């Protein structure tokens, strides 16, 4: 099964402010900002080769938490329609706080997850998933097959065909990805290292006061932020 790699994709992420400690860590660890690539700084316990293997996958997307997963824009819509919809949405949804984070292993990768998930976070994801679903292009054969090959549950298959992505709504888990898939021994060593590297800010939490639109020009390219939308709704 092939895919048209020339088609652009968009995604709605929460990207931590790079002036704060979590954002600075993400920038140094992944070796990139939301808008450009840089050189990363591996932990003292890693060789350059080990480090590049660990961060290769998440570096492609940037330091972020997914709110609306990558999608191709429906042919009935243009970028200005998506931009206008996100602008209007951001005026209605209020900012909120994630009070703390924990380091967690999710399958074979490591991520930061909320210590306690605020209800507003799930509401934000749910509304973006449902209200923007009409902007999704129809699910491609390539994406259908690659997701089905992962062994989805019945509910996840239902979501895949309805929303073009299986891990939404009650199957959604907000996380900030720090590594690609790792072998068990690599995962244990990396978890200890990242535990030390994130200890200074995990209890600080973050203010979710904006959402960001990222774009991938082709499927071979990384995702980069193209616009921020401040959340200005009344809480």
mmCIF file of C-alpha atoms in Angstrom:
data_model
loop_
_atom_site.group_PDB
_atom_site.id
_atom_site.type_symbol
_atom_site.label_atom_id
_atom_site.label_comp_id
_atom_site.label_asym_id
_atom_site.label_seq_id
_atom_site.Cartn_x
_atom_site.Cartn_y
_atom_site.Cartn_z
ATOM 1 C CA UNK A 1 0.000 0.000 0.000
ATOM 2 C CA UNK A 2 1.434 3.410 -0.992
ATOM 3 C CA UNK A 3 0.697 6.923 0.170
ATOM 4 C CA UNK A 4 0.881 10.273 -1.618
ATOM 5 C CA UNK A 5 3.865 11.638 0.287
ATOM 6 C CA UNK A 6 3.508 15.059 -1.351
ATOM 7 C CA UNK A 7 0.308 15.939 0.521
ATOM 8 C CA UNK A 8 0.591 18.311 3.455
ATOM 9 C CA UNK A 9 -0.722 17.396 6.900
ATOM 10 C CA UNK A 10 -1.756 19.566 9.843
ATOM 11 C CA UNK A 11 -2.017 18.863 13.563
ATOM 12 C CA UNK A 12 -3.195 20.814 16.613
ATOM 13 C CA UNK A 13 -0.732 20.532 19.484
ATOM 14 C CA UNK A 14 0.002 22.055 22.837
ATOM 15 C CA UNK A 15 3.647 23.135 22.645
ATOM 16 C CA UNK A 16 5.107 24.326 25.975
ATOM 17 C CA UNK A 17 6.496 27.855 26.035
ATOM 18 C CA UNK A 18 10.212 27.534 25.298
ATOM 19 C CA UNK A 19 10.997 30.267 27.857
ATOM 20 C CA UNK A 20 9.790 28.072 30.720
ATOM 21 C CA UNK A 21 11.770 25.186 32.202
ATOM 22 C CA UNK A 22 9.734 22.371 30.579
ATOM 23 C CA UNK A 23 9.986 24.060 27.191
ATOM 24 C CA UNK A 24 13.714 24.701 27.568
ATOM 25 C CA UNK A 25 14.239 21.065 28.492
ATOM 26 C CA UNK A 26 12.247 19.891 25.457
ATOM 27 C CA UNK A 27 14.270 22.158 23.181
ATOM 28 C CA UNK A 28 17.623 20.892 24.490
ATOM 29 C CA UNK A 29 16.574 17.234 24.712
ATOM 30 C CA UNK A 30 15.039 16.944 21.232
ATOM 31 C CA UNK A 31 17.402 19.380 19.552
ATOM 32 C CA UNK A 32 14.742 21.591 18.005
ATOM 33 C CA UNK A 33 12.260 24.352 18.681
ATOM 34 C CA UNK A 34 8.668 24.334 17.499
ATOM 35 C CA UNK A 35 9.780 26.181 14.357
ATOM 36 C CA UNK A 36 13.301 24.970 13.507
ATOM 37 C CA UNK A 37 15.883 22.235 13.989
ATOM 38 C CA UNK A 38 18.890 22.661 16.285
ATOM 39 C CA UNK A 39 21.585 20.487 17.829
ATOM 40 C CA UNK A 40 20.413 18.575 20.878
ATOM 41 C CA UNK A 41 22.329 17.802 24.055
ATOM 42 C CA UNK A 42 22.319 14.170 25.138
ATOM 43 C CA UNK A 43 22.480 13.229 28.783
ATOM 44 C CA UNK A 44 25.909 12.448 30.190
ATOM 45 C CA UNK A 45 25.174 8.713 30.193
ATOM 46 C CA UNK A 46 24.480 8.535 26.434
ATOM 47 C CA UNK A 47 26.732 8.295 23.422
ATOM 48 C CA UNK A 48 25.808 10.416 20.409
ATOM 49 C CA UNK A 49 24.627 7.316 18.531
ATOM 50 C CA UNK A 50 22.429 6.203 21.437
ATOM 51 C CA UNK A 51 21.003 9.694 21.787
ATOM 52 C CA UNK A 52 20.121 10.039 18.102
ATOM 53 C CA UNK A 53 18.362 6.671 18.129
ATOM 54 C CA UNK A 54 16.321 7.662 21.190
ATOM 55 C CA UNK A 55 15.152 11.073 19.973
ATOM 56 C CA UNK A 56 14.846 10.452 16.228
ATOM 57 C CA UNK A 57 11.087 9.766 16.243
ATOM 58 C CA UNK A 58 9.890 12.498 18.652
ATOM 59 C CA UNK A 59 12.218 15.070 17.074
ATOM 60 C CA UNK A 60 10.188 14.687 13.879
ATOM 61 C CA UNK A 61 7.138 16.137 15.665
ATOM 62 C CA UNK A 62 8.666 18.447 18.272
ATOM 63 C CA UNK A 63 8.091 18.712 22.022
ATOM 64 C CA UNK A 64 4.326 18.701 22.219
ATOM 65 C CA UNK A 65 1.131 17.126 23.460
ATOM 66 C CA UNK A 66 -1.311 16.126 20.731
ATOM 67 C CA UNK A 67 -4.804 17.626 20.877
ATOM 68 C CA UNK A 68 -5.901 16.838 17.321
ATOM 69 C CA UNK A 69 -3.793 14.199 15.585
ATOM 70 C CA UNK A 70 -2.186 14.785 12.157
ATOM 71 C CA UNK A 71 -4.698 14.990 9.315
ATOM 72 C CA UNK A 72 -4.890 15.938 5.667
ATOM 73 C CA UNK A 73 -7.244 18.825 4.925
ATOM 74 C CA UNK A 74 -10.449 17.927 3.095
ATOM 75 C CA UNK A 75 -10.522 19.119 -0.520
ATOM 76 C CA UNK A 76 -13.625 21.217 0.228
ATOM 77 C CA UNK A 77 -11.559 23.424 2.567
ATOM 78 C CA UNK A 78 -8.519 25.669 2.300
ATOM 79 C CA UNK A 79 -5.978 26.733 4.900
ATOM 80 C CA UNK A 80 -7.855 29.965 5.611
ATOM 81 C CA UNK A 81 -10.923 27.905 6.600
ATOM 82 C CA UNK A 82 -8.868 25.946 9.132
ATOM 83 C CA UNK A 83 -7.216 29.126 10.400
ATOM 84 C CA UNK A 84 -10.549 30.907 10.795
ATOM 85 C CA UNK A 85 -12.085 27.934 12.604
ATOM 86 C CA UNK A 86 -9.184 27.723 15.075
ATOM 87 C CA UNK A 87 -9.269 31.480 15.644
ATOM 88 C CA UNK A 88 -12.980 31.362 16.449
ATOM 89 C CA UNK A 89 -12.574 28.255 18.619
ATOM 90 C CA UNK A 90 -9.770 29.822 20.668
ATOM 91 C CA UNK A 91 -11.983 32.785 21.528
ATOM 92 C CA UNK A 92 -14.495 30.413 23.149
ATOM 93 C CA UNK A 93 -12.223 28.040 25.084
ATOM 94 C CA UNK A 94 -10.606 29.189 28.364
ATOM 95 C CA UNK A 95 -7.022 28.692 29.482
ATOM 96 C CA UNK A 96 -6.361 26.179 32.272
ATOM 97 C CA UNK A 97 -3.498 24.613 34.209
ATOM 98 C CA UNK A 98 -1.898 21.184 34.330
ATOM 99 C CA UNK A 99 -0.626 21.192 37.917
ATOM 100 C CA UNK A 100 2.136 18.602 37.642
ATOM 101 C CA UNK A 101 3.664 15.945 35.419
ATOM 102 C CA UNK A 102 4.908 12.419 35.899
ATOM 103 C CA UNK A 103 7.363 10.414 33.835
ATOM 104 C CA UNK A 104 5.665 7.327 32.428
ATOM 105 C CA UNK A 105 6.375 4.415 30.127
ATOM 106 C CA UNK A 106 3.652 4.081 27.475
ATOM 107 C CA UNK A 107 4.163 0.839 25.601
ATOM 108 C CA UNK A 108 7.762 0.998 24.405
ATOM 109 C CA UNK A 109 8.360 4.751 24.704
ATOM 110 C CA UNK A 110 8.739 7.272 27.527
ATOM 111 C CA UNK A 111 6.667 10.424 27.980
ATOM 112 C CA UNK A 112 5.609 13.089 30.429
ATOM 113 C CA UNK A 113 1.942 12.792 31.433
ATOM 114 C CA UNK A 114 -0.229 14.947 33.721
ATOM 115 C CA UNK A 115 -0.034 13.947 37.373
ATOM 116 C CA UNK A 116 -3.779 14.493 37.435
ATOM 117 C CA UNK A 117 -5.600 15.169 34.182
ATOM 118 C CA UNK A 118 -7.700 18.349 34.399
ATOM 119 C CA UNK A 119 -11.196 17.961 32.981
ATOM 120 C CA UNK A 120 -10.574 20.928 30.682
ATOM 121 C CA UNK A 121 -7.803 19.020 28.908
ATOM 122 C CA UNK A 122 -10.101 16.204 27.858
ATOM 123 C CA UNK A 123 -12.801 18.723 26.947
ATOM 124 C CA UNK A 124 -10.313 20.572 24.739
ATOM 125 C CA UNK A 125 -9.297 17.374 22.950
ATOM 126 C CA UNK A 126 -12.903 16.201 22.567
ATOM 127 C CA UNK A 127 -14.137 19.463 21.112
ATOM 128 C CA UNK A 128 -11.243 19.751 18.669
ATOM 129 C CA UNK A 129 -11.791 16.146 17.590
ATOM 130 C CA UNK A 130 -15.528 16.494 17.050
ATOM 131 C CA UNK A 131 -15.906 20.102 15.894
ATOM 132 C CA UNK A 132 -13.050 19.892 13.382
ATOM 133 C CA UNK A 133 -13.790 16.410 12.073
ATOM 134 C CA UNK A 134 -15.463 17.767 8.941
ATOM 135 C CA UNK A 135 -12.130 19.315 7.923
ATOM 136 C CA UNK A 136 -10.445 15.887 7.749
ATOM 137 C CA UNK A 137 -9.811 14.405 4.327
ATOM 138 C CA UNK A 138 -11.296 10.895 3.924
ATOM 139 C CA UNK A 139 -9.181 8.194 5.527
ATOM 140 C CA UNK A 140 -6.621 6.939 3.008
ATOM 141 C CA UNK A 141 -6.091 3.244 2.321
ATOM 142 C CA UNK A 142 -2.513 3.633 3.534
ATOM 143 C CA UNK A 143 -3.478 5.112 6.894
ATOM 144 C CA UNK A 144 -6.307 2.638 7.352
ATOM 145 C CA UNK A 145 -4.015 -0.333 6.818
ATOM 146 C CA UNK A 146 -1.153 0.963 8.949
ATOM 147 C CA UNK A 147 -3.447 1.540 11.912
ATOM 148 C CA UNK A 148 -5.359 -1.720 11.530
ATOM 149 C CA UNK A 149 -2.028 -3.573 11.493
ATOM 150 C CA UNK A 150 -1.466 -2.397 15.074
ATOM 151 C CA UNK A 151 -4.295 -4.582 16.382
ATOM 152 C CA UNK A 152 -6.935 -2.038 17.390
ATOM 153 C CA UNK A 153 -9.864 -2.682 19.692
ATOM 154 C CA UNK A 154 -13.386 -2.553 18.287
ATOM 155 C CA UNK A 155 -13.905 0.942 19.692
ATOM 156 C CA UNK A 156 -10.582 2.141 18.279
ATOM 157 C CA UNK A 157 -11.509 0.805 14.838
ATOM 158 C CA UNK A 158 -14.798 2.679 15.080
ATOM 159 C CA UNK A 159 -12.917 5.882 15.903
ATOM 160 C CA UNK A 160 -10.472 5.290 13.050
ATOM 161 C CA UNK A 161 -13.257 5.182 10.481
ATOM 162 C CA UNK A 162 -15.172 8.064 12.053
ATOM 163 C CA UNK A 163 -12.321 10.436 12.929
ATOM 164 C CA UNK A 164 -9.433 9.118 10.757
ATOM 165 C CA UNK A 165 -7.479 8.346 13.946
ATOM 166 C CA UNK A 166 -8.090 5.583 16.496
ATOM 167 C CA UNK A 167 -6.786 7.045 19.760
ATOM 168 C CA UNK A 168 -9.375 9.724 20.471
ATOM 169 C CA UNK A 169 -12.087 10.470 23.044
ATOM 170 C CA UNK A 170 -11.993 7.729 25.716
ATOM 171 C CA UNK A 171 -8.948 6.185 23.958
ATOM 172 C CA UNK A 172 -7.048 9.491 24.198
ATOM 173 C CA UNK A 173 -4.098 9.870 26.581
ATOM 174 C CA UNK A 174 -2.387 13.245 26.661
ATOM 175 C CA UNK A 175 1.404 12.965 26.761
ATOM 176 C CA UNK A 176 4.607 14.759 25.812
ATOM 177 C CA UNK A 177 6.720 12.173 23.995
ATOM 178 C CA UNK A 178 10.422 12.046 24.886
ATOM 179 C CA UNK A 179 11.683 8.906 23.113
ATOM 180 C CA UNK A 180 10.992 6.556 20.264
ATOM 181 C CA UNK A 181 10.282 2.867 20.870
ATOM 182 C CA UNK A 182 13.017 1.300 22.985
ATOM 183 C CA UNK A 183 14.139 -2.182 23.936
ATOM 184 C CA UNK A 184 13.537 -3.075 27.588
ATOM 185 C CA UNK A 185 17.111 -2.471 28.765
ATOM 186 C CA UNK A 186 17.306 0.810 26.839
ATOM 187 C CA UNK A 187 13.963 1.890 28.251
ATOM 188 C CA UNK A 188 14.986 1.268 31.863
ATOM 189 C CA UNK A 189 18.271 3.151 31.511
ATOM 190 C CA UNK A 190 16.635 6.037 29.652
ATOM 191 C CA UNK A 191 13.826 6.260 32.211
ATOM 192 C CA UNK A 192 16.374 6.739 35.000
ATOM 193 C CA UNK A 193 18.214 9.387 32.994
ATOM 194 C CA UNK A 194 15.071 11.310 32.072
ATOM 195 C CA UNK A 195 13.859 11.045 35.651
ATOM 196 C CA UNK A 196 16.904 13.034 36.728
ATOM 197 C CA UNK A 197 16.651 15.492 33.848
ATOM 198 C CA UNK A 198 12.974 16.338 34.452
ATOM 199 C CA UNK A 199 12.921 16.238 38.269
ATOM 200 C CA UNK A 200 13.410 19.997 38.646
ATOM 201 C CA UNK A 201 10.197 20.983 36.848
ATOM 202 C CA UNK A 202 7.728 18.084 36.945
ATOM 203 C CA UNK A 203 5.932 19.541 39.968
ATOM 204 C CA UNK A 204 5.714 23.008 38.405
ATOM 205 C CA UNK A 205 3.051 22.100 35.879
ATOM 206 C CA UNK A 206 2.130 24.218 32.876
ATOM 207 C CA UNK A 207 -0.470 26.769 31.862
ATOM 208 C CA UNK A 208 -2.350 25.669 28.754
ATOM 209 C CA UNK A 209 -3.111 29.157 27.482
ATOM 210 C CA UNK A 210 -2.794 28.514 23.752
ATOM 211 C CA UNK A 211 -3.014 25.852 21.106
ATOM 212 C CA UNK A 212 -0.690 25.608 18.127
ATOM 213 C CA UNK A 213 -1.185 24.611 14.517
ATOM 214 C CA UNK A 214 1.682 22.534 13.123
ATOM 215 C CA UNK A 215 2.207 21.622 9.482
ATOM 216 C CA UNK A 216 4.107 18.829 7.760
ATOM 217 C CA UNK A 217 4.819 19.852 4.170
ATOM 218 C CA UNK A 218 5.193 16.248 2.966
ATOM 219 C CA UNK A 219 5.227 12.947 4.851
ATOM 220 C CA UNK A 220 9.012 12.937 4.642
ATOM 221 C CA UNK A 221 9.294 16.294 6.420
ATOM 222 C CA UNK A 222 9.164 17.176 10.120
ATOM 223 C CA UNK A 223 6.256 19.066 11.661
ATOM 224 C CA UNK A 224 6.769 22.766 12.398
ATOM 225 C CA UNK A 225 4.530 25.304 14.115
ATOM 226 C CA UNK A 226 2.940 27.805 11.778
ATOM 227 C CA UNK A 227 0.601 29.646 14.157
ATOM 228 C CA UNK A 228 -0.363 30.022 17.825
ATOM 229 C CA UNK A 229 -3.924 30.645 19.023
ATOM 230 C CA UNK A 230 -4.403 32.152 22.481
ATOM 231 C CA UNK A 231 -7.233 30.628 24.505
ATOM 232 C CA UNK A 232 -9.411 33.599 25.466
ATOM 233 C CA UNK A 233 -12.674 32.043 26.626
ATOM 234 C CA UNK A 234 -14.173 32.796 30.029
ATOM 235 C CA UNK A 235 -13.525 30.166 32.690
#
